[in-house]
Amino acid sequence: MNRASSQGIGMTSMRTRERLVERLMDRGIRDYDVLQAIRQTPRHLFVDEALAHRAYEDTALPIGFSQTLSQPYIVARMTELLLAGGPLRKVLEVGTGSGYQTAILAQLVEHVYSVERIKPLQQKAKRRLSQLKLYNAIFKNSDGGMGWSREGPFDGILSAAAPATIPPELLQQLAPGGRLLMPVGESGRQELVMVIRNGDCFEQEIIEPVNFVPFLTGTVR
Ligand code: SAH
C-alpha cells in the first residue's frame, strides 16, 4: 500500500470514528473521558478483517465462538456509570471477549482484571491490548462467576454476559462504595442493573433493557 492510500484509510477511519462519537453523544453519553477513549481506540482491530469496515457502526459484531463484541453505546453507557462514583483503582471485567471493553477501561482506571471462559478469545484480546501498549490489564482464563478473589476487593465490576441472577461471589468482591454493572435475566428479557455497595447493603438500580450473550459456567480451552 502506498503512503497516500494508507493516509486515506487513516482519514476515513478518523471521520467514521468521530461520527460514532457524535452518535453516542446524541444517545446521551456525556462523560468526556469515555468519549475520548472511544475516539482513540481502533475498534476495527478487535474484529476480523472482513468486518473491519463495520467497526465504527453503533452495533454489536460477531467475534467467533457464538460471542459478540458489544455495541459501542452499551460499552460507553456501562463505563460512564461505572466511573460516575469517582476514580477507580481496581476493576474486574467478566467476559473479556474481543478485549475492546478491556481497552476502554484500561485507559480510564488504574488496573483492569479481566476474566474470560473461552481461552482462544482471551489470547487474541491479550495480543490486541499489548499491540495498543495498554499494559495495565491482566487476564485470567476462568469462570467469572467466581470473580477473582485473590485480587479483590474491586472498586468496580463490569460484566458483558448476562446471568439469571447476580452471582453472590461478585457482590462479596465489591469494595465499600464500589459499583457493579451487569446485564441480568434471560434472553429477550434482560435489564442492565447497577449495584452500589454501601457497607453490607447493596443498593440496586435498573438502568435499561439490554441484550447480551448468556453468562455460562465452566471454561473452554
Ligand atoms: N466486552 C466484550 C464482550 C464479549 S461477549 C467485547 O466487547 O468483546 C461476552 C463474553 O463473556 C464472551 O466472550 C463470553 O465467552 C464471556 N462469558 C460468558 N460467561 C462467562 C463467565 N461465566 N465467565 C467468564 N466469561 C464469560
PDB file of C-alpha atoms and ligand atoms in Angstrom:
ATOM      1  CA  MET A   1       0.000   0.000   0.000  1.00  0.00           C
ATOM      2  CA  ASN A   2       1.440   3.418  -0.887  1.00  0.00           C
ATOM      3  CA  ARG A   3       1.590   6.322   1.523  1.00  0.00           C
ATOM      4  CA  ALA A   4      -1.326   8.234   0.028  1.00  0.00           C
ATOM      5  CA  SER A   5      -3.724   5.316   0.271  1.00  0.00           C
ATOM      6  CA  SER A   6      -2.742   4.443   3.819  1.00  0.00           C
ATOM      7  CA  GLN A   7      -3.295   8.100   4.772  1.00  0.00           C
ATOM      8  CA  GLY A   8      -6.643   7.897   3.033  1.00  0.00           C
ATOM      9  CA  ILE A   9      -7.655   4.984   5.221  1.00  0.00           C
ATOM     10  CA  GLY A  10      -6.500   6.890   8.284  1.00  0.00           C
ATOM     11  CA  MET A  11      -8.655   9.882   7.368  1.00  0.00           C
ATOM     12  CA  THR A  12     -11.715   7.782   6.665  1.00  0.00           C
ATOM     13  CA  SER A  13     -11.343   5.956   9.885  1.00  0.00           C
ATOM     14  CA  MET A  14     -10.941   9.221  11.815  1.00  0.00           C
ATOM     15  CA  ARG A  15     -14.097  10.602  10.247  1.00  0.00           C
ATOM     16  CA  THR A  16     -16.083   7.444  10.888  1.00  0.00           C
ATOM     17  CA  ARG A  17     -14.844   7.318  14.494  1.00  0.00           C
ATOM     18  CA  GLU A  18     -15.911  10.915  15.008  1.00  0.00           C
ATOM     19  CA  ARG A  19     -19.363  10.076  13.632  1.00  0.00           C
ATOM     20  CA  LEU A  20     -19.609   7.236  16.127  1.00  0.00           C
ATOM     21  CA  VAL A  21     -18.710   9.600  18.983  1.00  0.00           C
ATOM     22  CA  GLU A  22     -21.367  12.065  17.773  1.00  0.00           C
ATOM     23  CA  ARG A  23     -23.934   9.298  17.710  1.00  0.00           C
ATOM     24  CA  LEU A  24     -23.060   8.299  21.281  1.00  0.00           C
ATOM     25  CA  MET A  25     -23.445  11.924  22.386  1.00  0.00           C
ATOM     26  CA  ASP A  26     -26.855  12.041  20.651  1.00  0.00           C
ATOM     27  CA  ARG A  27     -27.816   8.947  22.607  1.00  0.00           C
ATOM     28  CA  GLY A  28     -26.948  10.688  25.880  1.00  0.00           C
ATOM     29  CA  ILE A  29     -23.343   9.719  26.635  1.00  0.00           C
ATOM     30  CA  ARG A  30     -21.822  12.734  28.392  1.00  0.00           C
ATOM     31  CA  ASP A  31     -18.576  11.632  30.073  1.00  0.00           C
ATOM     32  CA  TYR A  32     -15.765  13.383  28.224  1.00  0.00           C
ATOM     33  CA  ASP A  33     -13.109  10.817  29.167  1.00  0.00           C
ATOM     34  CA  VAL A  34     -15.274   7.914  27.998  1.00  0.00           C
ATOM     35  CA  LEU A  35     -15.980   9.618  24.664  1.00  0.00           C
ATOM     36  CA  GLN A  36     -12.299  10.397  24.293  1.00  0.00           C
ATOM     37  CA  ALA A  37     -11.323   6.762  24.965  1.00  0.00           C
ATOM     38  CA  ILE A  38     -13.797   5.616  22.299  1.00  0.00           C
ATOM     39  CA  ARG A  39     -12.463   8.211  19.875  1.00  0.00           C
ATOM     40  CA  GLN A  40      -8.890   6.968  20.419  1.00  0.00           C
ATOM     41  CA  THR A  41      -9.500   3.224  20.363  1.00  0.00           C
ATOM     42  CA  PRO A  42      -9.205   1.496  16.966  1.00  0.00           C
ATOM     43  CA  ARG A  43     -12.283  -0.769  17.213  1.00  0.00           C
ATOM     44  CA  HIS A  44     -11.509  -2.243  13.789  1.00  0.00           C
ATOM     45  CA  LEU A  45      -8.554  -4.100  15.352  1.00  0.00           C
ATOM     46  CA  PHE A  46     -10.974  -6.045  17.574  1.00  0.00           C
ATOM     47  CA  VAL A  47     -12.862  -7.813  14.755  1.00  0.00           C
ATOM     48  CA  ASP A  48     -11.890  -9.964  11.771  1.00  0.00           C
ATOM     49  CA  GLU A  49     -10.631  -8.010   8.795  1.00  0.00           C
ATOM     50  CA  ALA A  50     -13.761  -8.897   6.821  1.00  0.00           C
ATOM     51  CA  LEU A  51     -15.851  -6.939   9.356  1.00  0.00           C
ATOM     52  CA  ALA A  52     -13.446  -4.035   9.852  1.00  0.00           C
ATOM     53  CA  HIS A  53     -15.494  -1.720   7.609  1.00  0.00           C
ATOM     54  CA  ARG A  54     -18.402  -2.026  10.081  1.00  0.00           C
ATOM     55  CA  ALA A  55     -16.324  -1.422  13.202  1.00  0.00           C
ATOM     56  CA  TYR A  56     -17.479   2.185  13.728  1.00  0.00           C
ATOM     57  CA  GLU A  57     -21.176   1.453  13.395  1.00  0.00           C
ATOM     58  CA  ASP A  58     -23.036   1.520  16.689  1.00  0.00           C
ATOM     59  CA  THR A  59     -23.704  -2.178  16.565  1.00  0.00           C
ATOM     60  CA  ALA A  60     -22.576  -5.462  18.136  1.00  0.00           C
ATOM     61  CA  LEU A  61     -20.375  -7.611  15.855  1.00  0.00           C
ATOM     62  CA  PRO A  62     -19.565 -11.354  15.841  1.00  0.00           C
ATOM     63  CA  ILE A  63     -16.153 -12.435  17.208  1.00  0.00           C
ATOM     64  CA  GLY A  64     -16.490 -16.234  16.847  1.00  0.00           C
ATOM     65  CA  PHE A  65     -17.469 -18.941  19.371  1.00  0.00           C
ATOM     66  CA  SER A  66     -21.071 -17.559  19.171  1.00  0.00           C
ATOM     67  CA  GLN A  67     -19.918 -14.431  21.037  1.00  0.00           C
ATOM     68  CA  THR A  68     -20.141 -10.750  20.153  1.00  0.00           C
ATOM     69  CA  LEU A  69     -18.167  -7.551  20.505  1.00  0.00           C
ATOM     70  CA  SER A  70     -20.566  -5.337  22.485  1.00  0.00           C
ATOM     71  CA  GLN A  71     -22.310  -2.364  20.884  1.00  0.00           C
ATOM     72  CA  PRO A  72     -20.319   0.878  21.434  1.00  0.00           C
ATOM     73  CA  TYR A  73     -23.340   2.600  23.027  1.00  0.00           C
ATOM     74  CA  ILE A  74     -23.612  -0.040  25.743  1.00  0.00           C
ATOM     75  CA  VAL A  75     -19.827  -0.087  26.328  1.00  0.00           C
ATOM     76  CA  ALA A  76     -19.944   3.695  26.766  1.00  0.00           C
ATOM     77  CA  ARG A  77     -23.041   3.623  28.984  1.00  0.00           C
ATOM     78  CA  MET A  78     -21.693   0.937  31.326  1.00  0.00           C
ATOM     79  CA  THR A  79     -18.287   2.604  31.554  1.00  0.00           C
ATOM     80  CA  GLU A  80     -19.824   6.012  32.229  1.00  0.00           C
ATOM     81  CA  LEU A  81     -21.980   4.605  35.056  1.00  0.00           C
ATOM     82  CA  LEU A  82     -19.052   2.660  36.483  1.00  0.00           C
ATOM     83  CA  LEU A  83     -16.936   5.832  36.639  1.00  0.00           C
ATOM     84  CA  ALA A  84     -19.667   8.128  37.933  1.00  0.00           C
ATOM     85  CA  GLY A  85     -18.760   7.450  41.587  1.00  0.00           C
ATOM     86  CA  GLY A  86     -15.200   8.794  41.202  1.00  0.00           C
ATOM     87  CA  PRO A  87     -11.791   7.473  40.086  1.00  0.00           C
ATOM     88  CA  LEU A  88     -11.326   3.707  40.165  1.00  0.00           C
ATOM     89  CA  ARG A  89      -8.216   1.790  41.128  1.00  0.00           C
ATOM     90  CA  LYS A  90      -9.165  -1.849  40.550  1.00  0.00           C
ATOM     91  CA  VAL A  91     -11.840  -3.045  38.142  1.00  0.00           C
ATOM     92  CA  LEU A  92     -12.896  -6.626  37.460  1.00  0.00           C
ATOM     93  CA  GLU A  93     -14.252  -7.315  33.983  1.00  0.00           C
ATOM     94  CA  VAL A  94     -16.180 -10.538  33.384  1.00  0.00           C
ATOM     95  CA  GLY A  95     -16.160 -11.615  29.717  1.00  0.00           C
ATOM     96  CA  THR A  96     -13.018 -10.265  28.008  1.00  0.00           C
ATOM     97  CA  GLY A  97     -14.347 -11.296  24.578  1.00  0.00           C
ATOM     98  CA  SER A  98     -12.517  -9.293  21.922  1.00  0.00           C
ATOM     99  CA  GLY A  99     -10.847  -7.090  24.558  1.00  0.00           C
ATOM    100  CA  TYR A 100     -12.478  -3.873  23.290  1.00  0.00           C
ATOM    101  CA  GLN A 101     -14.182  -3.036  26.591  1.00  0.00           C
ATOM    102  CA  THR A 102     -10.940  -4.005  28.363  1.00  0.00           C
ATOM    103  CA  ALA A 103      -9.040  -1.486  26.210  1.00  0.00           C
ATOM    104  CA  ILE A 104     -11.543   1.273  27.013  1.00  0.00           C
ATOM    105  CA  LEU A 105     -11.342   0.519  30.748  1.00  0.00           C
ATOM    106  CA  ALA A 106      -7.541   0.318  30.705  1.00  0.00           C
ATOM    107  CA  GLN A 107      -7.448   3.957  29.564  1.00  0.00           C
ATOM    108  CA  LEU A 108      -9.736   5.110  32.371  1.00  0.00           C
ATOM    109  CA  VAL A 109      -8.880   3.154  35.521  1.00  0.00           C
ATOM    110  CA  GLU A 110      -5.616   2.128  37.190  1.00  0.00           C
ATOM    111  CA  HIS A 111      -5.834  -1.665  36.901  1.00  0.00           C
ATOM    112  CA  VAL A 112      -8.131  -3.979  34.954  1.00  0.00           C
ATOM    113  CA  TYR A 113      -8.530  -7.655  35.907  1.00  0.00           C
ATOM    114  CA  SER A 114     -10.297  -9.415  33.063  1.00  0.00           C
ATOM    115  CA  VAL A 115     -11.663 -12.969  33.146  1.00  0.00           C
ATOM    116  CA  GLU A 116     -12.954 -14.933  30.160  1.00  0.00           C
ATOM    117  CA  ARG A 117     -14.125 -18.561  29.942  1.00  0.00           C
ATOM    118  CA  ILE A 118     -13.095 -19.064  26.268  1.00  0.00           C
ATOM    119  CA  LYS A 119      -9.302 -19.192  26.164  1.00  0.00           C
ATOM    120  CA  PRO A 120      -8.704 -18.593  22.404  1.00  0.00           C
ATOM    121  CA  LEU A 121     -10.779 -15.384  22.527  1.00  0.00           C
ATOM    122  CA  GLN A 122      -8.817 -14.148  25.503  1.00  0.00           C
ATOM    123  CA  GLN A 123      -5.462 -14.903  23.895  1.00  0.00           C
ATOM    124  CA  LYS A 124      -6.358 -12.720  20.911  1.00  0.00           C
ATOM    125  CA  ALA A 125      -7.604  -9.978  23.240  1.00  0.00           C
ATOM    126  CA  LYS A 126      -4.309 -10.051  25.168  1.00  0.00           C
ATOM    127  CA  ARG A 127      -2.334  -9.577  21.946  1.00  0.00           C
ATOM    128  CA  ARG A 128      -4.512  -6.620  20.939  1.00  0.00           C
ATOM    129  CA  LEU A 129      -4.003  -4.892  24.282  1.00  0.00           C
ATOM    130  CA  SER A 130      -0.223  -5.223  24.104  1.00  0.00           C
ATOM    131  CA  GLN A 131      -0.276  -4.054  20.477  1.00  0.00           C
ATOM    132  CA  LEU A 132      -2.006  -0.912  21.787  1.00  0.00           C
ATOM    133  CA  LYS A 133       0.573  -0.661  24.607  1.00  0.00           C
ATOM    134  CA  LEU A 134      -2.093  -0.975  27.283  1.00  0.00           C
ATOM    135  CA  TYR A 135      -0.155  -2.809  29.961  1.00  0.00           C
ATOM    136  CA  ASN A 136      -2.384  -2.228  32.986  1.00  0.00           C
ATOM    137  CA  ALA A 137      -4.795  -5.079  32.209  1.00  0.00           C
ATOM    138  CA  ILE A 138      -4.215  -8.627  33.391  1.00  0.00           C
ATOM    139  CA  PHE A 139      -6.130 -11.668  32.231  1.00  0.00           C
ATOM    140  CA  LYS A 140      -7.302 -14.997  33.563  1.00  0.00           C
ATOM    141  CA  ASN A 141      -8.992 -17.867  31.728  1.00  0.00           C
ATOM    142  CA  SER A 142     -11.701 -18.783  34.220  1.00  0.00           C
ATOM    143  CA  ASP A 143     -15.382 -18.811  35.007  1.00  0.00           C
ATOM    144  CA  GLY A 144     -16.193 -15.268  36.055  1.00  0.00           C
ATOM    145  CA  GLY A 145     -18.961 -16.482  38.351  1.00  0.00           C
ATOM    146  CA  MET A 146     -16.256 -16.949  40.979  1.00  0.00           C
ATOM    147  CA  GLY A 147     -14.850 -13.453  40.462  1.00  0.00           C
ATOM    148  CA  TRP A 148     -11.102 -13.163  41.146  1.00  0.00           C
ATOM    149  CA  SER A 149     -10.923 -13.370  44.934  1.00  0.00           C
ATOM    150  CA  ARG A 150      -7.117 -13.168  45.195  1.00  0.00           C
ATOM    151  CA  GLU A 151      -7.140  -9.728  43.534  1.00  0.00           C
ATOM    152  CA  GLY A 152     -10.329  -8.360  45.124  1.00  0.00           C
ATOM    153  CA  PRO A 153     -11.984  -6.347  46.530  1.00  0.00           C
ATOM    154  CA  PHE A 154     -12.715  -4.306  43.406  1.00  0.00           C
ATOM    155  CA  ASP A 155     -13.869  -0.688  43.171  1.00  0.00           C
ATOM    156  CA  GLY A 156     -15.812  -1.645  40.071  1.00  0.00           C
ATOM    157  CA  ILE A 157     -17.101  -4.846  38.473  1.00  0.00           C
ATOM    158  CA  LEU A 158     -18.469  -4.954  34.934  1.00  0.00           C
ATOM    159  CA  SER A 159     -19.899  -7.987  33.165  1.00  0.00           C
ATOM    160  CA  ALA A 160     -20.535  -8.428  29.438  1.00  0.00           C
ATOM    161  CA  ALA A 161     -22.536 -11.624  29.884  1.00  0.00           C
ATOM    162  CA  ALA A 162     -25.964 -11.957  31.482  1.00  0.00           C
ATOM    163  CA  PRO A 163     -26.647 -14.414  34.329  1.00  0.00           C
ATOM    164  CA  ALA A 164     -30.187 -15.173  35.557  1.00  0.00           C
ATOM    165  CA  THR A 165     -29.253 -13.598  38.904  1.00  0.00           C
ATOM    166  CA  ILE A 166     -26.131 -11.768  40.123  1.00  0.00           C
ATOM    167  CA  PRO A 167     -23.526 -14.283  41.401  1.00  0.00           C
ATOM    168  CA  PRO A 168     -23.090 -13.671  45.172  1.00  0.00           C
ATOM    169  CA  GLU A 169     -19.268 -14.101  44.875  1.00  0.00           C
ATOM    170  CA  LEU A 170     -19.173 -10.967  42.728  1.00  0.00           C
ATOM    171  CA  LEU A 171     -21.126  -8.952  45.288  1.00  0.00           C
ATOM    172  CA  GLN A 172     -18.745 -10.162  48.003  1.00  0.00           C
ATOM    173  CA  GLN A 173     -15.736  -8.968  45.990  1.00  0.00           C
ATOM    174  CA  LEU A 174     -17.135  -5.451  45.643  1.00  0.00           C
ATOM    175  CA  ALA A 175     -15.299  -2.864  47.798  1.00  0.00           C
ATOM    176  CA  PRO A 176     -17.292  -0.466  50.025  1.00  0.00           C
ATOM    177  CA  GLY A 177     -18.732   2.242  47.769  1.00  0.00           C
ATOM    178  CA  GLY A 178     -17.920   0.028  44.757  1.00  0.00           C
ATOM    179  CA  ARG A 179     -20.189  -0.304  41.735  1.00  0.00           C
ATOM    180  CA  LEU A 180     -21.201  -3.377  39.785  1.00  0.00           C
ATOM    181  CA  LEU A 181     -22.734  -3.138  36.314  1.00  0.00           C
ATOM    182  CA  MET A 182     -24.225  -6.239  34.826  1.00  0.00           C
ATOM    183  CA  PRO A 183     -26.959  -7.390  32.453  1.00  0.00           C
ATOM    184  CA  VAL A 184     -29.336  -9.712  34.313  1.00  0.00           C
ATOM    185  CA  GLY A 185     -32.089 -12.028  33.071  1.00  0.00           C
ATOM    186  CA  GLU A 186     -32.910 -14.437  30.283  1.00  0.00           C
ATOM    187  CA  SER A 187     -32.546 -13.668  26.594  1.00  0.00           C
ATOM    188  CA  GLY A 188     -35.225 -11.235  25.433  1.00  0.00           C
ATOM    189  CA  ARG A 189     -35.928 -10.026  28.983  1.00  0.00           C
ATOM    190  CA  GLN A 190     -32.621  -8.662  30.217  1.00  0.00           C
ATOM    191  CA  GLU A 191     -32.028  -5.477  32.139  1.00  0.00           C
ATOM    192  CA  LEU A 192     -28.823  -3.616  32.834  1.00  0.00           C
ATOM    193  CA  VAL A 193     -28.513  -3.476  36.617  1.00  0.00           C
ATOM    194  CA  MET A 194     -26.241  -1.261  38.706  1.00  0.00           C
ATOM    195  CA  VAL A 195     -25.432  -2.258  42.286  1.00  0.00           C
ATOM    196  CA  ILE A 196     -23.691   0.149  44.669  1.00  0.00           C
ATOM    197  CA  ARG A 197     -22.256  -1.330  47.861  1.00  0.00           C
ATOM    198  CA  ASN A 198     -22.975   0.702  50.944  1.00  0.00           C
ATOM    199  CA  GLY A 199     -21.443  -1.206  53.879  1.00  0.00           C
ATOM    200  CA  ASP A 200     -23.251  -4.530  53.878  1.00  0.00           C
ATOM    201  CA  CYS A 201     -26.159  -3.062  51.989  1.00  0.00           C
ATOM    202  CA  PHE A 202     -26.358  -3.488  48.192  1.00  0.00           C
ATOM    203  CA  GLU A 203     -28.427  -0.775  46.552  1.00  0.00           C
ATOM    204  CA  GLN A 204     -29.769  -1.892  43.210  1.00  0.00           C
ATOM    205  CA  GLU A 205     -30.972   0.235  40.311  1.00  0.00           C
ATOM    206  CA  ILE A 206     -32.363  -0.917  36.963  1.00  0.00           C
ATOM    207  CA  ILE A 207     -30.882   1.162  34.166  1.00  0.00           C
ATOM    208  CA  GLU A 208     -32.446  -0.009  30.887  1.00  0.00           C
ATOM    209  CA  PRO A 209     -33.386  -3.090  28.824  1.00  0.00           C
ATOM    210  CA  VAL A 210     -30.377  -4.713  27.118  1.00  0.00           C
ATOM    211  CA  ASN A 211     -29.465  -7.723  25.000  1.00  0.00           C
ATOM    212  CA  PHE A 212     -26.290  -9.603  25.977  1.00  0.00           C
ATOM    213  CA  VAL A 213     -24.973 -13.141  25.458  1.00  0.00           C
ATOM    214  CA  PRO A 214     -25.706 -15.545  28.335  1.00  0.00           C
ATOM    215  CA  PHE A 215     -23.378 -15.974  31.305  1.00  0.00           C
ATOM    216  CA  LEU A 216     -22.192 -19.600  31.076  1.00  0.00           C
ATOM    217  CA  THR A 217     -20.335 -21.806  33.527  1.00  0.00           C
ATOM    218  CA  GLY A 218     -17.033 -23.682  33.058  1.00  0.00           C
ATOM    219  CA  THR A 219     -14.138 -22.891  30.727  1.00  0.00           C
ATOM    220  CA  VAL A 220     -13.259 -23.619  27.065  1.00  0.00           C
ATOM    221  CA  ARG A 221      -9.553 -24.197  26.344  1.00  0.00           C
TER     222      ARG A 221
HETATM  223  N1  SAH B   1     -16.792  -6.906  26.164  1.00  0.00           N
HETATM  224  C1  SAH B   1     -16.649  -7.995  25.231  1.00  0.00           C
HETATM  225  C2  SAH B   1     -17.932  -8.794  25.223  1.00  0.00           C
HETATM  226  C3  SAH B   1     -17.803 -10.156  24.718  1.00  0.00           C
HETATM  227  S1  SAH B   1     -19.330 -11.077  24.785  1.00  0.00           S
HETATM  228  C4  SAH B   1     -16.380  -7.412  23.871  1.00  0.00           C
HETATM  229  O1  SAH B   1     -16.856  -6.295  23.623  1.00  0.00           O
HETATM  230  O2  SAH B   1     -15.740  -8.061  23.038  1.00  0.00           O
HETATM  231  C5  SAH B   1     -19.300 -11.684  26.433  1.00  0.00           C
HETATM  232  C6  SAH B   1     -18.178 -12.576  26.795  1.00  0.00           C
HETATM  233  O3  SAH B   1     -18.444 -13.128  28.077  1.00  0.00           O
HETATM  234  C7  SAH B   1     -17.973 -13.777  25.868  1.00  0.00           C
HETATM  235  O4  SAH B   1     -16.664 -13.751  25.359  1.00  0.00           O
HETATM  236  C8  SAH B   1     -18.219 -14.979  26.759  1.00  0.00           C
HETATM  237  O5  SAH B   1     -17.392 -16.083  26.451  1.00  0.00           O
HETATM  238  C9  SAH B   1     -17.904 -14.428  28.133  1.00  0.00           C
HETATM  239  N2  SAH B   1     -18.527 -15.150  29.250  1.00  0.00           N
HETATM  240  C10 SAH B   1     -19.775 -15.666  29.357  1.00  0.00           C
HETATM  241  N3  SAH B   1     -19.956 -16.236  30.556  1.00  0.00           N
HETATM  242  C11 SAH B   1     -18.782 -16.093  31.228  1.00  0.00           C
HETATM  243  C12 SAH B   1     -18.313 -16.491  32.515  1.00  0.00           C
HETATM  244  N4  SAH B   1     -19.088 -17.162  33.374  1.00  0.00           N
HETATM  245  N5  SAH B   1     -17.048 -16.191  32.852  1.00  0.00           N
HETATM  246  C13 SAH B   1     -16.229 -15.527  32.018  1.00  0.00           C
HETATM  247  N6  SAH B   1     -16.605 -15.121  30.796  1.00  0.00           N
HETATM  248  C14 SAH B   1     -17.866 -15.393  30.401  1.00  0.00           C
END
